[in-house]
PDB file of C-alpha atoms in Angstrom:
ATOM      1  CA  MET G 260       0.000   0.000   0.000  1.00  0.00           C
ATOM      2  CA  LEU G 261       2.796   2.419   0.855  1.00  0.00           C
ATOM      3  CA  LYS G 262       4.148   2.138  -2.697  1.00  0.00           C
ATOM      4  CA  GLN G 263       0.820   3.543  -3.963  1.00  0.00           C
ATOM      5  CA  LEU G 264       1.166   6.758  -1.921  1.00  0.00           C
ATOM      6  CA  PRO G 265       0.431   9.561  -2.337  1.00  0.00           C
ATOM      7  CA  LEU G 266      -3.032   8.614  -3.556  1.00  0.00           C
ATOM      8  CA  ALA G 267      -5.929  10.984  -4.221  1.00  0.00           C
ATOM      9  CA  MET G 268      -9.397   9.563  -4.749  1.00  0.00           C
ATOM     10  CA  THR G 269     -13.118  10.104  -4.582  1.00  0.00           C
ATOM     11  CA  MET G 270     -14.774   7.713  -2.152  1.00  0.00           C
ATOM     12  CA  LYS G 271     -18.419   6.794  -2.593  1.00  0.00           C
ATOM     13  CA  ASP G 272     -20.851   6.260   0.248  1.00  0.00           C
ATOM     14  CA  LEU G 273     -22.292   2.797   0.846  1.00  0.00           C
ATOM     15  CA  ASN G 274     -24.986   1.625   3.257  1.00  0.00           C
ATOM     16  CA  GLY G 275     -24.822   4.793   5.353  1.00  0.00           C
ATOM     17  CA  ASN G 276     -21.787   3.466   7.240  1.00  0.00           C
ATOM     18  CA  GLU G 277     -18.737   3.507   4.971  1.00  0.00           C
ATOM     19  CA  LYS G 278     -16.844   5.241   2.169  1.00  0.00           C
ATOM     20  CA  TYR G 279     -15.160   3.063  -0.460  1.00  0.00           C
ATOM     21  CA  HIS G 280     -12.961   3.334  -3.535  1.00  0.00           C
ATOM     22  CA  TYR G 281     -11.712   0.660  -5.940  1.00  0.00           C
ATOM     23  CA  ILE G 282      -8.075   1.153  -6.878  1.00  0.00           C
ATOM     24  CA  GLN G 283      -6.539  -0.129 -10.113  1.00  0.00           C
ATOM     25  CA  LYS G 284      -3.701  -2.048  -8.462  1.00  0.00           C
ATOM     26  CA  HIS G 285      -4.300  -5.301  -6.627  1.00  0.00           C
ATOM     27  CA  LEU G 286      -2.773  -5.285  -3.153  1.00  0.00           C
ATOM     28  CA  PRO G 287      -1.506  -8.189  -1.040  1.00  0.00           C
ATOM     29  CA  THR G 288      -4.141  -9.329   1.425  1.00  0.00           C
ATOM     30  CA  GLU G 289      -4.351 -10.921   4.837  1.00  0.00           C
ATOM     31  CA  PRO G 290      -8.131 -11.142   5.228  1.00  0.00           C
ATOM     32  CA  GLU G 291      -9.610 -11.987   8.576  1.00  0.00           C
ATOM     33  CA  PHE G 292     -13.135 -12.336   9.843  1.00  0.00           C
ATOM     34  CA  ILE G 293     -14.073  -9.105  11.587  1.00  0.00           C
ATOM     35  CA  GLU G 294     -16.952  -9.525  14.027  1.00  0.00           C
ATOM     36  CA  LYS G 295     -17.483  -5.808  14.562  1.00  0.00           C
ATOM     37  CA  ILE G 296     -16.479  -2.822  12.475  1.00  0.00           C
ATOM     38  CA  GLU G 297     -15.570   0.265  14.508  1.00  0.00           C
ATOM     39  CA  ALA G 298     -16.005   3.841  13.311  1.00  0.00           C
ATOM     40  CA  GLY G 299     -12.578   4.982  12.109  1.00  0.00           C
ATOM     41  CA  ASP G 300     -11.439   1.586  10.783  1.00  0.00           C
ATOM     42  CA  PHE G 301      -9.545   1.661   7.476  1.00  0.00           C
ATOM     43  CA  MET G 302      -9.628  -1.678   5.672  1.00  0.00           C
ATOM     44  CA  LEU G 303      -9.162  -3.441   2.379  1.00  0.00           C
ATOM     45  CA  PHE G 304     -12.093  -5.440   0.995  1.00  0.00           C
ATOM     46  CA  GLY G 305     -10.954  -8.041  -1.501  1.00  0.00           C
ATOM     47  CA  ASP G 306      -7.635  -6.961  -2.974  1.00  0.00           C
ATOM     48  CA  ASN G 307      -8.487  -3.560  -4.439  1.00  0.00           C
ATOM     49  CA  CYS G 308     -11.276  -1.856  -2.480  1.00  0.00           C
ATOM     50  CA  LEU G 309     -10.238   0.682   0.171  1.00  0.00           C
ATOM     51  CA  VAL G 310     -12.865   1.301   2.856  1.00  0.00           C
ATOM     52  CA  PHE G 311     -13.161   3.917   5.619  1.00  0.00           C
ATOM     53  CA  PHE G 312     -15.934   3.202   8.116  1.00  0.00           C
ATOM     54  CA  TYR G 313     -17.785   5.967   9.935  1.00  0.00           C
ATOM     55  CA  LYS G 314     -20.237   3.870  11.933  1.00  0.00           C
ATOM     56  CA  SER G 315     -19.754   0.836  14.166  1.00  0.00           C
ATOM     57  CA  PHE G 316     -21.723  -2.315  13.348  1.00  0.00           C
ATOM     58  CA  PRO G 317     -21.445  -6.120  13.375  1.00  0.00           C
ATOM     59  CA  THR G 318     -20.405  -7.824  10.129  1.00  0.00           C
ATOM     60  CA  HIS G 319     -19.906 -11.251   8.595  1.00  0.00           C
ATOM     61  CA  TYR G 320     -17.407 -10.064   5.979  1.00  0.00           C
ATOM     62  CA  SER G 321     -13.641 -10.535   5.920  1.00  0.00           C
ATOM     63  CA  TYR G 322     -11.253  -7.591   5.527  1.00  0.00           C
ATOM     64  CA  THR G 323      -7.541  -6.900   5.572  1.00  0.00           C
ATOM     65  CA  LYS G 324      -6.846  -4.362   8.312  1.00  0.00           C
ATOM     66  CA  LEU G 325      -4.879  -1.370   7.030  1.00  0.00           C
ATOM     67  CA  GLY G 326      -5.127   1.112   9.872  1.00  0.00           C
ATOM     68  CA  ARG G 327      -7.333   3.341  11.908  1.00  0.00           C
ATOM     69  CA  ILE G 328      -8.149   7.037  11.905  1.00  0.00           C
ATOM     70  CA  GLU G 329      -6.559   8.514  15.017  1.00  0.00           C
ATOM     71  CA  ASP G 330      -9.020  11.381  15.490  1.00  0.00           C
ATOM     72  CA  VAL G 331     -12.320   9.532  15.063  1.00  0.00           C
ATOM     73  CA  GLU G 332     -14.354  12.336  16.659  1.00  0.00           C
ATOM     74  CA  GLY G 333     -12.854  14.894  14.249  1.00  0.00           C
ATOM     75  CA  TYR G 334     -13.425  12.515  11.323  1.00  0.00           C
ATOM     76  CA  LEU G 335     -17.083  12.083  12.259  1.00  0.00           C
ATOM     77  CA  LYS G 336     -17.571  15.856  12.510  1.00  0.00           C
ATOM     78  CA  VAL G 337     -16.326  16.576   8.979  1.00  0.00           C
ATOM     79  CA  ILE G 338     -17.517  13.591   6.998  1.00  0.00           C
ATOM     80  CA  ASN G 339     -20.700  14.042   5.001  1.00  0.00           C
ATOM     81  CA  GLN G 340     -22.335  10.695   5.593  1.00  0.00           C
ATOM     82  CA  ASN G 341     -24.566  10.627   2.520  1.00  0.00           C
ATOM     83  CA  SER G 342     -22.288  11.898  -0.221  1.00  0.00           C
ATOM     84  CA  ASP G 343     -19.009  11.181  -1.942  1.00  0.00           C
ATOM     85  CA  ILE G 344     -15.817  12.614  -0.445  1.00  0.00           C
ATOM     86  CA  ASN G 345     -12.430  13.518  -1.927  1.00  0.00           C
ATOM     87  CA  ILE G 346      -9.480  12.387   0.132  1.00  0.00           C
ATOM     88  CA  SER G 347      -5.735  11.990  -0.228  1.00  0.00           C
ATOM     89  CA  LEU G 348      -3.527   9.453   1.515  1.00  0.00           C
ATOM     90  CA  HIS G 349       0.154  10.047   2.060  1.00  0.00           C
ATOM     91  CA  GLN G 350       2.933   9.054   4.405  1.00  0.00           C
TER      92      GLN G 350
END
């Protein structure tokens, strides 16, 4: 993932609990069953779908954990939950 940075993208809203974006490159995965998603989780679904979660909820899906947003409260204040967002990732 670090080799892809910096990366600018538009993330679409899905299910009123996450923002996602499919990247062109396929990334290595280490999927694991996640019983509960936490707001602020940053994960990889499959091998090319980046996902930021903004709500906590139980799930039956498997994800590769990539990281976590440190300032979850700040993230929740600025995210528009029902629309696309433009973000950039960098080291």
